[in-house]
Amino acid sequence: GEDVEQSLFLSVREGDSSVINCTYTDSSSTYLYWYKQEPGAGLQLLTYIFSNMDMKQDQRLTVLLNKKDKHLSLRIADTQTGDSAIYFCAESIRTGTASKLTFGTGTRLQVTL
Amino acid sequence: GAVVSQHPSRVICKSGTSVKIECRSLDFQATTMFWYRQFPKQSLMLMATSNEGSKATYEQGVEKDKFLINHASLTLSTLTVTSAHPEDSSFYICSARDLGGLTYEQYFGPGTRLTVT
């Protein structure tokens, strides 16, 4: 299956950490991605993790991958108001010679003062 | 680097007309481009994979005669919505894969909002 699920909404206070979760079903994923979408805009790649890694840290972002449970999370440290957006996880699956992305349902992050 | 543009950013058309949307990779070559549509407050749904010099591969349920895709060069793919109807109103986003990239990363365009009246 190719279902990728996320919780719909998360609200955090400025300065706190945000954790956005994602579950996927296809164990053949090669890469897993986190994208950010601001209102009326396209997608911005935040970070990605290769499927044989458990963790990746990039400045304020930490990605954790539990391949056994097919669970991916994105932690944003010191969340700022500019982090308010919709966050999509996506898995890359190879089909023959091609690979394509399947996106999660998206999590709207609201950062309050 | 790795910038993808789309044109137009917004378009309003009358029911029954056709609309063409362009997707360009500005500073890299892309043998493969992807077209997605996104309904309000929903995720991106892959419509088709566009390969330079060959026919596009459409996802199940996407009408290839309605959504015409042309990928004539390594930097340009076009999506034409033919005989548009109000239910085709949506946010269309393209992405491009860098031919020289190492991570199979897709770079996304800013999207085109289509409104059919």
mmCIF file with all atom_site columns, C-alpha atoms in Angstrom:
data_model
loop_
_atom_site.group_PDB
_atom_site.id
_atom_site.type_symbol
_atom_site.label_atom_id
_atom_site.label_alt_id
_atom_site.label_comp_id
_atom_site.label_asym_id
_atom_site.label_entity_id
_atom_site.label_seq_id
_atom_site.pdbx_PDB_ins_code
_atom_site.Cartn_x
_atom_site.Cartn_y
_atom_site.Cartn_z
_atom_site.occupancy
_atom_site.B_iso_or_equiv
_atom_site.pdbx_formal_charge
_atom_site.auth_seq_id
_atom_site.auth_comp_id
_atom_site.auth_asym_id
_atom_site.auth_atom_id
_atom_site.pdbx_PDB_model_num
ATOM 1   C CA . GLY A 1 1   ? 0.000   0.000  0.000   1.00 0.00 ? 1   GLY A CA 1
ATOM 2   C CA . GLU A 1 2   ? 1.012   3.611  -0.426  1.00 0.00 ? 2   GLU A CA 1
ATOM 3   C CA . ASP A 1 3   ? -0.920  5.322  2.344   1.00 0.00 ? 3   ASP A CA 1
ATOM 4   C CA . VAL A 1 4   ? 1.014   7.979  4.223   1.00 0.00 ? 4   VAL A CA 1
ATOM 5   C CA . GLU A 1 5   ? -0.759  9.446  7.218   1.00 0.00 ? 5   GLU A CA 1
ATOM 6   C CA . GLN A 1 6   ? -0.181  12.451 9.434   1.00 0.00 ? 6   GLN A CA 1
ATOM 7   C CA . SER A 1 7   ? -2.115  14.180 12.161  1.00 0.00 ? 7   SER A CA 1
ATOM 8   C CA . LEU A 1 8   ? -3.973  17.175 10.749  1.00 0.00 ? 8   LEU A CA 1
ATOM 9   C CA . PHE A 1 9   ? -3.087  19.915 13.189  1.00 0.00 ? 9   PHE A CA 1
ATOM 10  C CA . LEU A 1 10  ? -0.463  20.874 15.761  1.00 0.00 ? 10  LEU A CA 1
ATOM 11  C CA . SER A 1 11  ? -0.315  24.010 17.871  1.00 0.00 ? 11  SER A CA 1
ATOM 12  C CA . VAL A 1 12  ? 2.807   24.988 19.808  1.00 0.00 ? 12  VAL A CA 1
ATOM 13  C CA . ARG A 1 13  ? 4.066   28.067 21.599  1.00 0.00 ? 13  ARG A CA 1
ATOM 14  C CA . GLU A 1 14  ? 6.916   30.069 20.184  1.00 0.00 ? 14  GLU A CA 1
ATOM 15  C CA . GLY A 1 15  ? 10.199  28.772 21.547  1.00 0.00 ? 15  GLY A CA 1
ATOM 16  C CA . ASP A 1 16  ? 8.894   25.274 22.256  1.00 0.00 ? 16  ASP A CA 1
ATOM 17  C CA . SER A 1 17  ? 9.765   22.211 20.221  1.00 0.00 ? 17  SER A CA 1
ATOM 18  C CA . SER A 1 18  ? 7.358   20.845 17.622  1.00 0.00 ? 18  SER A CA 1
ATOM 19  C CA . VAL A 1 19  ? 7.133   17.180 16.735  1.00 0.00 ? 19  VAL A CA 1
ATOM 20  C CA . ILE A 1 20  ? 5.266   16.194 13.606  1.00 0.00 ? 20  ILE A CA 1
ATOM 21  C CA . ASN A 1 21  ? 4.626   12.512 13.040  1.00 0.00 ? 21  ASN A CA 1
ATOM 22  C CA . CYS A 1 22  ? 4.105   10.445 9.932   1.00 0.00 ? 22  CYS A CA 1
ATOM 23  C CA . THR A 1 23  ? 3.331   6.787  9.323   1.00 0.00 ? 23  THR A CA 1
ATOM 24  C CA . TYR A 1 24  ? 3.744   5.013  6.038   1.00 0.00 ? 24  TYR A CA 1
ATOM 25  C CA . THR A 1 25  ? 2.976   1.535  4.822   1.00 0.00 ? 25  THR A CA 1
ATOM 26  C CA . ASP A 1 26  ? 5.403   0.780  1.977   1.00 0.00 ? 26  ASP A CA 1
ATOM 27  C CA . SER A 1 27  ? 8.556   -0.816 3.348   1.00 0.00 ? 27  SER A CA 1
ATOM 28  C CA . SER A 1 28  ? 10.365  -0.450 0.011   1.00 0.00 ? 28  SER A CA 1
ATOM 29  C CA . SER A 1 29  ? 10.748  3.325  0.439   1.00 0.00 ? 29  SER A CA 1
ATOM 30  C CA . THR A 1 30  ? 14.240  4.512  -0.450  1.00 0.00 ? 30  THR A CA 1
ATOM 31  C CA . TYR A 1 31  ? 14.131  8.102  0.742   1.00 0.00 ? 31  TYR A CA 1
ATOM 32  C CA . LEU A 1 32  ? 11.730  9.867  3.070   1.00 0.00 ? 32  LEU A CA 1
ATOM 33  C CA . TYR A 1 33  ? 11.252  13.609 2.891   1.00 0.00 ? 33  TYR A CA 1
ATOM 34  C CA . TRP A 1 34  ? 9.798   16.502 4.817   1.00 0.00 ? 34  TRP A CA 1
ATOM 35  C CA . TYR A 1 35  ? 8.381   19.431 2.859   1.00 0.00 ? 35  TYR A CA 1
ATOM 36  C CA . LYS A 1 36  ? 7.001   22.766 4.034   1.00 0.00 ? 36  LYS A CA 1
ATOM 37  C CA . GLN A 1 37  ? 4.186   24.571 2.250   1.00 0.00 ? 37  GLN A CA 1
ATOM 38  C CA . GLU A 1 38  ? 3.222   28.143 3.036   1.00 0.00 ? 38  GLU A CA 1
ATOM 39  C CA . PRO A 1 39  ? -0.220  29.453 1.993   1.00 0.00 ? 39  PRO A CA 1
ATOM 40  C CA . GLY A 1 40  ? -0.656  29.647 -1.767  1.00 0.00 ? 40  GLY A CA 1
ATOM 41  C CA . ALA A 1 41  ? 2.881   28.487 -2.454  1.00 0.00 ? 41  ALA A CA 1
ATOM 42  C CA . GLY A 1 42  ? 4.692   25.423 -3.712  1.00 0.00 ? 42  GLY A CA 1
ATOM 43  C CA . LEU A 1 43  ? 6.653   22.984 -1.610  1.00 0.00 ? 43  LEU A CA 1
ATOM 44  C CA . GLN A 1 44  ? 9.998   23.661 -0.020  1.00 0.00 ? 44  GLN A CA 1
ATOM 45  C CA . LEU A 1 45  ? 12.190  20.688 0.777   1.00 0.00 ? 45  LEU A CA 1
ATOM 46  C CA . LEU A 1 46  ? 13.265  20.882 4.411   1.00 0.00 ? 46  LEU A CA 1
ATOM 47  C CA . THR A 1 47  ? 15.209  17.703 4.818   1.00 0.00 ? 47  THR A CA 1
ATOM 48  C CA . TYR A 1 48  ? 15.327  14.069 3.810   1.00 0.00 ? 48  TYR A CA 1
ATOM 49  C CA . ILE A 1 49  ? 16.586  10.799 5.231   1.00 0.00 ? 49  ILE A CA 1
ATOM 50  C CA . PHE A 1 50  ? 17.771  7.676  3.492   1.00 0.00 ? 50  PHE A CA 1
ATOM 51  C CA . SER A 1 51  ? 15.895  4.584  4.511   1.00 0.00 ? 51  SER A CA 1
ATOM 52  C CA . ASN A 1 52  ? 18.907  2.908  6.111   1.00 0.00 ? 52  ASN A CA 1
ATOM 53  C CA . MET A 1 53  ? 19.409  5.788  8.565   1.00 0.00 ? 53  MET A CA 1
ATOM 54  C CA . ASP A 1 54  ? 17.788  6.182  11.979  1.00 0.00 ? 54  ASP A CA 1
ATOM 55  C CA . MET A 1 55  ? 18.341  9.858  12.546  1.00 0.00 ? 55  MET A CA 1
ATOM 56  C CA . LYS A 1 56  ? 19.418  12.987 10.771  1.00 0.00 ? 56  LYS A CA 1
ATOM 57  C CA . GLN A 1 57  ? 19.984  16.414 12.295  1.00 0.00 ? 57  GLN A CA 1
ATOM 58  C CA . ASP A 1 58  ? 20.136  19.632 10.343  1.00 0.00 ? 58  ASP A CA 1
ATOM 59  C CA . GLN A 1 59  ? 20.304  22.788 12.462  1.00 0.00 ? 59  GLN A CA 1
ATOM 60  C CA . ARG A 1 60  ? 16.900  23.094 14.182  1.00 0.00 ? 60  ARG A CA 1
ATOM 61  C CA . LEU A 1 61  ? 15.507  20.043 12.429  1.00 0.00 ? 61  LEU A CA 1
ATOM 62  C CA . THR A 1 62  ? 15.831  16.457 13.619  1.00 0.00 ? 62  THR A CA 1
ATOM 63  C CA . VAL A 1 63  ? 14.392  13.570 11.655  1.00 0.00 ? 63  VAL A CA 1
ATOM 64  C CA . LEU A 1 64  ? 13.853  10.211 13.311  1.00 0.00 ? 64  LEU A CA 1
ATOM 65  C CA . LEU A 1 65  ? 13.050  7.092  11.324  1.00 0.00 ? 65  LEU A CA 1
ATOM 66  C CA . ASN A 1 66  ? 11.762  3.870  12.853  1.00 0.00 ? 66  ASN A CA 1
ATOM 67  C CA . LYS A 1 67  ? 11.740  1.538  9.904   1.00 0.00 ? 67  LYS A CA 1
ATOM 68  C CA . LYS A 1 68  ? 10.342  -1.374 11.889  1.00 0.00 ? 68  LYS A CA 1
ATOM 69  C CA . ASP A 1 69  ? 7.249   0.616  12.820  1.00 0.00 ? 69  ASP A CA 1
ATOM 70  C CA . LYS A 1 70  ? 7.261   2.605  9.558   1.00 0.00 ? 70  LYS A CA 1
ATOM 71  C CA . HIS A 1 71  ? 7.226   5.812  11.560  1.00 0.00 ? 71  HIS A CA 1
ATOM 72  C CA . LEU A 1 72  ? 8.898   9.075  10.646  1.00 0.00 ? 72  LEU A CA 1
ATOM 73  C CA . SER A 1 73  ? 9.016   12.226 12.730  1.00 0.00 ? 73  SER A CA 1
ATOM 74  C CA . LEU A 1 74  ? 10.230  15.778 12.319  1.00 0.00 ? 74  LEU A CA 1
ATOM 75  C CA . ARG A 1 75  ? 11.279  17.758 15.373  1.00 0.00 ? 75  ARG A CA 1
ATOM 76  C CA . ILE A 1 76  ? 11.653  21.503 15.063  1.00 0.00 ? 76  ILE A CA 1
ATOM 77  C CA . ALA A 1 77  ? 13.597  23.013 17.945  1.00 0.00 ? 77  ALA A CA 1
ATOM 78  C CA . ASP A 1 78  ? 12.885  26.559 19.151  1.00 0.00 ? 78  ASP A CA 1
ATOM 79  C CA . THR A 1 79  ? 9.812   26.878 16.949  1.00 0.00 ? 79  THR A CA 1
ATOM 80  C CA . GLN A 1 80  ? 9.280   30.363 15.507  1.00 0.00 ? 80  GLN A CA 1
ATOM 81  C CA . THR A 1 81  ? 6.192   32.074 14.082  1.00 0.00 ? 81  THR A CA 1
ATOM 82  C CA . GLY A 1 82  ? 7.772   31.771 10.651  1.00 0.00 ? 82  GLY A CA 1
ATOM 83  C CA . ASP A 1 83  ? 7.547   28.004 11.005  1.00 0.00 ? 83  ASP A CA 1
ATOM 84  C CA . SER A 1 84  ? 3.752   28.194 10.777  1.00 0.00 ? 84  SER A CA 1
ATOM 85  C CA . ALA A 1 85  ? 2.867   26.258 7.625   1.00 0.00 ? 85  ALA A CA 1
ATOM 86  C CA . ILE A 1 86  ? 1.692   22.872 6.428   1.00 0.00 ? 86  ILE A CA 1
ATOM 87  C CA . TYR A 1 87  ? 4.261   20.110 6.661   1.00 0.00 ? 87  TYR A CA 1
ATOM 88  C CA . PHE A 1 88  ? 4.136   17.101 4.384   1.00 0.00 ? 88  PHE A CA 1
ATOM 89  C CA . CYS A 1 89  ? 6.088   13.916 4.725   1.00 0.00 ? 89  CYS A CA 1
ATOM 90  C CA . ALA A 1 90  ? 6.681   11.950 1.542   1.00 0.00 ? 90  ALA A CA 1
ATOM 91  C CA . GLU A 1 91  ? 8.149   8.614  0.659   1.00 0.00 ? 91  GLU A CA 1
ATOM 92  C CA . SER A 1 92  ? 10.032  7.828  -2.507  1.00 0.00 ? 92  SER A CA 1
ATOM 93  C CA . ILE A 1 93  ? 9.241   4.471  -3.990  1.00 0.00 ? 93  ILE A CA 1
ATOM 94  C CA . ARG A 1 94  ? 10.952  2.913  -6.957  1.00 0.00 ? 94  ARG A CA 1
ATOM 95  C CA . THR A 1 95  ? 8.637   1.470  -9.583  1.00 0.00 ? 95  THR A CA 1
ATOM 96  C CA . GLY A 1 96  ? 10.721  -0.196 -12.267 1.00 0.00 ? 96  GLY A CA 1
ATOM 97  C CA . THR A 1 97  ? 13.299  2.304  -13.472 1.00 0.00 ? 97  THR A CA 1
ATOM 98  C CA . ALA A 1 98  ? 11.425  5.293  -12.065 1.00 0.00 ? 98  ALA A CA 1
ATOM 99  C CA . SER A 1 99  ? 10.725  6.550  -8.600  1.00 0.00 ? 99  SER A CA 1
ATOM 100 C CA . LYS A 1 100 ? 7.867   8.701  -7.447  1.00 0.00 ? 100 LYS A CA 1
ATOM 101 C CA . LEU A 1 101 ? 6.780   10.487 -4.318  1.00 0.00 ? 101 LEU A CA 1
ATOM 102 C CA . THR A 1 102 ? 3.715   9.684  -2.282  1.00 0.00 ? 102 THR A CA 1
ATOM 103 C CA . PHE A 1 103 ? 2.725   12.497 0.030   1.00 0.00 ? 103 PHE A CA 1
ATOM 104 C CA . GLY A 1 104 ? 1.168   12.373 3.443   1.00 0.00 ? 104 GLY A CA 1
ATOM 105 C CA . THR A 1 105 ? -2.027  14.161 4.307   1.00 0.00 ? 105 THR A CA 1
ATOM 106 C CA . GLY A 1 106 ? -0.182  17.167 5.718   1.00 0.00 ? 106 GLY A CA 1
ATOM 107 C CA . THR A 1 107 ? 0.040   18.640 9.230   1.00 0.00 ? 107 THR A CA 1
ATOM 108 C CA . ARG A 1 108 ? -0.839  22.266 9.792   1.00 0.00 ? 108 ARG A CA 1
ATOM 109 C CA . LEU A 1 109 ? 1.533   23.748 12.361  1.00 0.00 ? 109 LEU A CA 1
ATOM 110 C CA . GLN A 1 110 ? 0.305   26.807 14.215  1.00 0.00 ? 110 GLN A CA 1
ATOM 111 C CA . VAL A 1 111 ? 2.821   28.712 16.295  1.00 0.00 ? 111 VAL A CA 1
ATOM 112 C CA . THR A 1 112 ? 1.362   30.964 18.970  1.00 0.00 ? 112 THR A CA 1
ATOM 113 C CA . LEU A 1 113 ? 3.005   33.740 20.947  1.00 0.00 ? 113 LEU A CA 1
ATOM 114 C CA . GLY B 2 1   ? 20.267  26.829 -7.520  1.00 0.00 ? 1   GLY B CA 1
ATOM 115 C CA . ALA B 2 2   ? 17.608  24.278 -8.501  1.00 0.00 ? 2   ALA B CA 1
ATOM 116 C CA . VAL B 2 3   ? 14.781  26.686 -9.258  1.00 0.00 ? 3   VAL B CA 1
ATOM 117 C CA . VAL B 2 4   ? 11.565  25.608 -10.925 1.00 0.00 ? 4   VAL B CA 1
ATOM 118 C CA . SER B 2 5   ? 9.143   28.171 -12.278 1.00 0.00 ? 5   SER B CA 1
ATOM 119 C CA . GLN B 2 6   ? 5.535   27.876 -13.353 1.00 0.00 ? 6   GLN B CA 1
ATOM 120 C CA . HIS B 2 7   ? 3.526   30.127 -15.581 1.00 0.00 ? 7   HIS B CA 1
ATOM 121 C CA . PRO B 2 8   ? 0.971   31.435 -15.075 1.00 0.00 ? 8   PRO B CA 1
ATOM 122 C CA . SER B 2 9   ? 0.686   31.620 -11.309 1.00 0.00 ? 9   SER B CA 1
ATOM 123 C CA . ARG B 2 10  ? -3.059  32.173 -11.523 1.00 0.00 ? 10  ARG B CA 1
ATOM 124 C CA . VAL B 2 11  ? -5.514  31.699 -14.346 1.00 0.00 ? 11  VAL B CA 1
ATOM 125 C CA . ILE B 2 12  ? -9.260  32.049 -14.643 1.00 0.00 ? 12  ILE B CA 1
ATOM 126 C CA . CYS B 2 13  ? -10.947 30.548 -17.651 1.00 0.00 ? 13  CYS B CA 1
ATOM 127 C CA . LYS B 2 14  ? -14.440 29.835 -18.869 1.00 0.00 ? 14  LYS B CA 1
ATOM 128 C CA . SER B 2 15  ? -15.901 26.371 -18.906 1.00 0.00 ? 15  SER B CA 1
ATOM 129 C CA . GLY B 2 16  ? -15.137 24.566 -22.149 1.00 0.00 ? 16  GLY B CA 1
ATOM 130 C CA . THR B 2 17  ? -11.893 26.357 -22.914 1.00 0.00 ? 17  THR B CA 1
ATOM 131 C CA . SER B 2 18  ? -8.368  24.967 -22.692 1.00 0.00 ? 18  SER B CA 1
ATOM 132 C CA . VAL B 2 19  ? -5.577  26.208 -20.468 1.00 0.00 ? 19  VAL B CA 1
ATOM 133 C CA . LYS B 2 20  ? -1.844  25.586 -20.782 1.00 0.00 ? 20  LYS B CA 1
ATOM 134 C CA . ILE B 2 21  ? 0.472   25.639 -17.773 1.00 0.00 ? 21  ILE B CA 1
ATOM 135 C CA . GLU B 2 22  ? 4.245   25.765 -18.206 1.00 0.00 ? 22  GLU B CA 1
ATOM 136 C CA . CYS B 2 23  ? 6.851   24.277 -15.898 1.00 0.00 ? 23  CYS B CA 1
ATOM 137 C CA . ARG B 2 24  ? 10.479  25.244 -16.387 1.00 0.00 ? 24  ARG B CA 1
ATOM 138 C CA . SER B 2 25  ? 13.687  24.199 -14.665 1.00 0.00 ? 25  SER B CA 1
ATOM 139 C CA . LEU B 2 26  ? 15.730  27.406 -14.689 1.00 0.00 ? 26  LEU B CA 1
ATOM 140 C CA . ASP B 2 27  ? 19.225  26.322 -13.782 1.00 0.00 ? 27  ASP B CA 1
ATOM 141 C CA . PHE B 2 28  ? 19.347  22.595 -14.298 1.00 0.00 ? 28  PHE B CA 1
ATOM 142 C CA . GLN B 2 29  ? 18.268  19.968 -16.774 1.00 0.00 ? 29  GLN B CA 1
ATOM 143 C CA . ALA B 2 30  ? 15.398  17.652 -15.978 1.00 0.00 ? 30  ALA B CA 1
ATOM 144 C CA . THR B 2 31  ? 14.656  14.501 -17.914 1.00 0.00 ? 31  THR B CA 1
ATOM 145 C CA . THR B 2 32  ? 11.721  13.862 -15.605 1.00 0.00 ? 32  THR B CA 1
ATOM 146 C CA . MET B 2 33  ? 9.072   16.280 -14.413 1.00 0.00 ? 33  MET B CA 1
ATOM 147 C CA . PHE B 2 34  ? 5.991   15.532 -12.361 1.00 0.00 ? 34  PHE B CA 1
ATOM 148 C CA . TRP B 2 35  ? 2.554   17.113 -12.324 1.00 0.00 ? 35  TRP B CA 1
ATOM 149 C CA . TYR B 2 36  ? 0.474   17.191 -9.153  1.00 0.00 ? 36  TYR B CA 1
ATOM 150 C CA . ARG B 2 37  ? -2.875  18.653 -8.232  1.00 0.00 ? 37  ARG B CA 1
ATOM 151 C CA . GLN B 2 38  ? -3.872  19.804 -4.805  1.00 0.00 ? 38  GLN B CA 1
ATOM 152 C CA . PHE B 2 39  ? -7.408  20.486 -3.630  1.00 0.00 ? 39  PHE B CA 1
ATOM 153 C CA . PRO B 2 40  ? -7.952  22.928 -0.752  1.00 0.00 ? 40  PRO B CA 1
ATOM 154 C CA . LYS B 2 41  ? -6.629  21.625 2.549   1.00 0.00 ? 41  LYS B CA 1
ATOM 155 C CA . GLN B 2 42  ? -5.625  18.350 0.967   1.00 0.00 ? 42  GLN B CA 1
ATOM 156 C CA . SER B 2 43  ? -2.428  16.626 0.006   1.00 0.00 ? 43  SER B CA 1
ATOM 157 C CA . LEU B 2 44  ? -0.722  16.559 -3.355  1.00 0.00 ? 44  LEU B CA 1
ATOM 158 C CA . MET B 2 45  ? -1.901  13.881 -5.734  1.00 0.00 ? 45  MET B CA 1
ATOM 159 C CA . LEU B 2 46  ? 0.442   12.803 -8.503  1.00 0.00 ? 46  LEU B CA 1
ATOM 160 C CA . MET B 2 47  ? -1.252  13.122 -11.873 1.00 0.00 ? 47  MET B CA 1
ATOM 161 C CA . ALA B 2 48  ? 1.483   12.091 -14.258 1.00 0.00 ? 48  ALA B CA 1
ATOM 162 C CA . THR B 2 49  ? 5.183   11.679 -14.803 1.00 0.00 ? 49  THR B CA 1
ATOM 163 C CA . SER B 2 50  ? 6.547   13.581 -17.761 1.00 0.00 ? 50  SER B CA 1
ATOM 164 C CA . ASN B 2 51  ? 9.638   12.222 -19.514 1.00 0.00 ? 51  ASN B CA 1
ATOM 165 C CA . GLU B 2 52  ? 11.586  14.296 -22.013 1.00 0.00 ? 52  GLU B CA 1
ATOM 166 C CA . GLY B 2 53  ? 11.116  12.999 -25.530 1.00 0.00 ? 53  GLY B CA 1
ATOM 167 C CA . SER B 2 54  ? 8.564   10.343 -24.686 1.00 0.00 ? 54  SER B CA 1
ATOM 168 C CA . LYS B 2 55  ? 4.961   9.956  -23.651 1.00 0.00 ? 55  LYS B CA 1
ATOM 169 C CA . ALA B 2 56  ? 3.886   10.845 -20.164 1.00 0.00 ? 56  ALA B CA 1
ATOM 170 C CA . THR B 2 57  ? 2.917   8.160  -17.681 1.00 0.00 ? 57  THR B CA 1
ATOM 171 C CA . TYR B 2 58  ? -0.448  8.891  -16.115 1.00 0.00 ? 58  TYR B CA 1
ATOM 172 C CA . GLU B 2 59  ? -1.630  7.758  -12.711 1.00 0.00 ? 59  GLU B CA 1
ATOM 173 C CA . GLN B 2 60  ? -4.718  5.642  -12.414 1.00 0.00 ? 60  GLN B CA 1
ATOM 174 C CA . GLY B 2 61  ? -7.890  7.651  -12.795 1.00 0.00 ? 61  GLY B CA 1
ATOM 175 C CA . VAL B 2 62  ? -6.272  10.590 -14.595 1.00 0.00 ? 62  VAL B CA 1
ATOM 176 C CA . GLU B 2 63  ? -7.662  11.158 -18.092 1.00 0.00 ? 63  GLU B CA 1
ATOM 177 C CA . LYS B 2 64  ? -4.748  11.513 -20.481 1.00 0.00 ? 64  LYS B CA 1
ATOM 178 C CA . ASP B 2 65  ? -6.929  13.065 -23.182 1.00 0.00 ? 65  ASP B CA 1
ATOM 179 C CA . LYS B 2 66  ? -8.055  15.746 -20.786 1.00 0.00 ? 66  LYS B CA 1
ATOM 180 C CA . PHE B 2 67  ? -4.694  16.535 -19.230 1.00 0.00 ? 67  PHE B CA 1
ATOM 181 C CA . LEU B 2 68  ? -2.236  16.728 -22.107 1.00 0.00 ? 68  LEU B CA 1
ATOM 182 C CA . ILE B 2 69  ? 1.413   16.719 -21.151 1.00 0.00 ? 69  ILE B CA 1
ATOM 183 C CA . ASN B 2 70  ? 4.295   17.664 -23.415 1.00 0.00 ? 70  ASN B CA 1
ATOM 184 C CA . HIS B 2 71  ? 7.932   17.515 -22.359 1.00 0.00 ? 71  HIS B CA 1
ATOM 185 C CA . ALA B 2 72  ? 9.726   18.739 -25.458 1.00 0.00 ? 72  ALA B CA 1
ATOM 186 C CA . SER B 2 73  ? 13.003  19.818 -23.894 1.00 0.00 ? 73  SER B CA 1
ATOM 187 C CA . LEU B 2 74  ? 15.128  19.168 -20.831 1.00 0.00 ? 74  LEU B CA 1
ATOM 188 C CA . THR B 2 75  ? 13.895  22.357 -19.203 1.00 0.00 ? 75  THR B CA 1
ATOM 189 C CA . LEU B 2 76  ? 10.227  22.622 -20.149 1.00 0.00 ? 76  LEU B CA 1
ATOM 190 C CA . SER B 2 77  ? 7.097   20.574 -19.578 1.00 0.00 ? 77  SER B CA 1
ATOM 191 C CA . THR B 2 78  ? 3.580   21.786 -20.281 1.00 0.00 ? 78  THR B CA 1
ATOM 192 C CA . LEU B 2 79  ? 0.223   20.644 -18.938 1.00 0.00 ? 79  LEU B CA 1
ATOM 193 C CA . THR B 2 80  ? -2.836  21.522 -20.994 1.00 0.00 ? 80  THR B CA 1
ATOM 194 C CA . VAL B 2 81  ? -6.224  21.154 -19.364 1.00 0.00 ? 81  VAL B CA 1
ATOM 195 C CA . THR B 2 82  ? -8.586  20.651 -22.289 1.00 0.00 ? 82  THR B CA 1
ATOM 196 C CA . SER B 2 83  ? -12.266 21.525 -22.219 1.00 0.00 ? 83  SER B CA 1
ATOM 197 C CA . ALA B 2 84  ? -11.951 22.680 -18.630 1.00 0.00 ? 84  ALA B CA 1
ATOM 198 C CA . HIS B 2 85  ? -14.883 22.373 -16.252 1.00 0.00 ? 85  HIS B CA 1
ATOM 199 C CA . PRO B 2 86  ? -15.420 23.842 -12.780 1.00 0.00 ? 86  PRO B CA 1
ATOM 200 C CA . GLU B 2 87  ? -14.390 20.554 -11.159 1.00 0.00 ? 87  GLU B CA 1
ATOM 201 C CA . ASP B 2 88  ? -10.944 21.008 -12.732 1.00 0.00 ? 88  ASP B CA 1
ATOM 202 C CA . SER B 2 89  ? -10.424 24.078 -10.561 1.00 0.00 ? 89  SER B CA 1
ATOM 203 C CA . SER B 2 90  ? -7.448  23.257 -8.389  1.00 0.00 ? 90  SER B CA 1
ATOM 204 C CA . PHE B 2 91  ? -3.862  24.120 -7.513  1.00 0.00 ? 91  PHE B CA 1
ATOM 205 C CA . TYR B 2 92  ? -1.502  22.478 -10.003 1.00 0.00 ? 92  TYR B CA 1
ATOM 206 C CA . ILE B 2 93  ? 2.103   22.008 -8.948  1.00 0.00 ? 93  ILE B CA 1
ATOM 207 C CA . CYS B 2 94  ? 4.971   20.691 -11.012 1.00 0.00 ? 94  CYS B CA 1
ATOM 208 C CA . SER B 2 95  ? 8.301   19.347 -9.892  1.00 0.00 ? 95  SER B CA 1
ATOM 209 C CA . ALA B 2 96  ? 11.500  18.479 -11.693 1.00 0.00 ? 96  ALA B CA 1
ATOM 210 C CA . ARG B 2 97  ? 14.236  16.010 -10.979 1.00 0.00 ? 97  ARG B CA 1
ATOM 211 C CA . ASP B 2 98  ? 17.800  17.230 -11.520 1.00 0.00 ? 98  ASP B CA 1
ATOM 212 C CA . LEU B 2 99  ? 19.526  15.110 -14.150 1.00 0.00 ? 99  LEU B CA 1
ATOM 213 C CA . GLY B 2 100 ? 22.800  15.519 -12.305 1.00 0.00 ? 100 GLY B CA 1
ATOM 214 C CA . GLY B 2 101 ? 21.363  15.195 -8.821  1.00 0.00 ? 101 GLY B CA 1
ATOM 215 C CA . LEU B 2 102 ? 22.485  12.533 -6.410  1.00 0.00 ? 102 LEU B CA 1
ATOM 216 C CA . THR B 2 103 ? 19.491  12.107 -4.182  1.00 0.00 ? 103 THR B CA 1
ATOM 217 C CA . TYR B 2 104 ? 16.559  11.814 -6.558  1.00 0.00 ? 104 TYR B CA 1
ATOM 218 C CA . GLU B 2 105 ? 15.373  15.071 -5.111  1.00 0.00 ? 105 GLU B CA 1
ATOM 219 C CA . GLN B 2 106 ? 12.420  16.781 -6.715  1.00 0.00 ? 106 GLN B CA 1
ATOM 220 C CA . TYR B 2 107 ? 12.367  20.562 -6.898  1.00 0.00 ? 107 TYR B CA 1
ATOM 221 C CA . PHE B 2 108 ? 8.899   22.047 -6.825  1.00 0.00 ? 108 PHE B CA 1
ATOM 222 C CA . GLY B 2 109 ? 7.453   24.970 -8.679  1.00 0.00 ? 109 GLY B CA 1
ATOM 223 C CA . PRO B 2 110 ? 5.360   27.627 -6.918  1.00 0.00 ? 110 PRO B CA 1
ATOM 224 C CA . GLY B 2 111 ? 2.101   26.243 -8.299  1.00 0.00 ? 111 GLY B CA 1
ATOM 225 C CA . THR B 2 112 ? -0.639  27.481 -10.613 1.00 0.00 ? 112 THR B CA 1
ATOM 226 C CA . ARG B 2 113 ? -4.114  28.170 -9.312  1.00 0.00 ? 113 ARG B CA 1
ATOM 227 C CA . LEU B 2 114 ? -6.705  27.363 -11.948 1.00 0.00 ? 114 LEU B CA 1
ATOM 228 C CA . THR B 2 115 ? -10.256 28.603 -11.558 1.00 0.00 ? 115 THR B CA 1
ATOM 229 C CA . VAL B 2 116 ? -12.828 27.507 -14.106 1.00 0.00 ? 116 VAL B CA 1
ATOM 230 C CA . THR B 2 117 ? -16.017 29.543 -14.159 1.00 0.00 ? 117 THR B CA 1
#
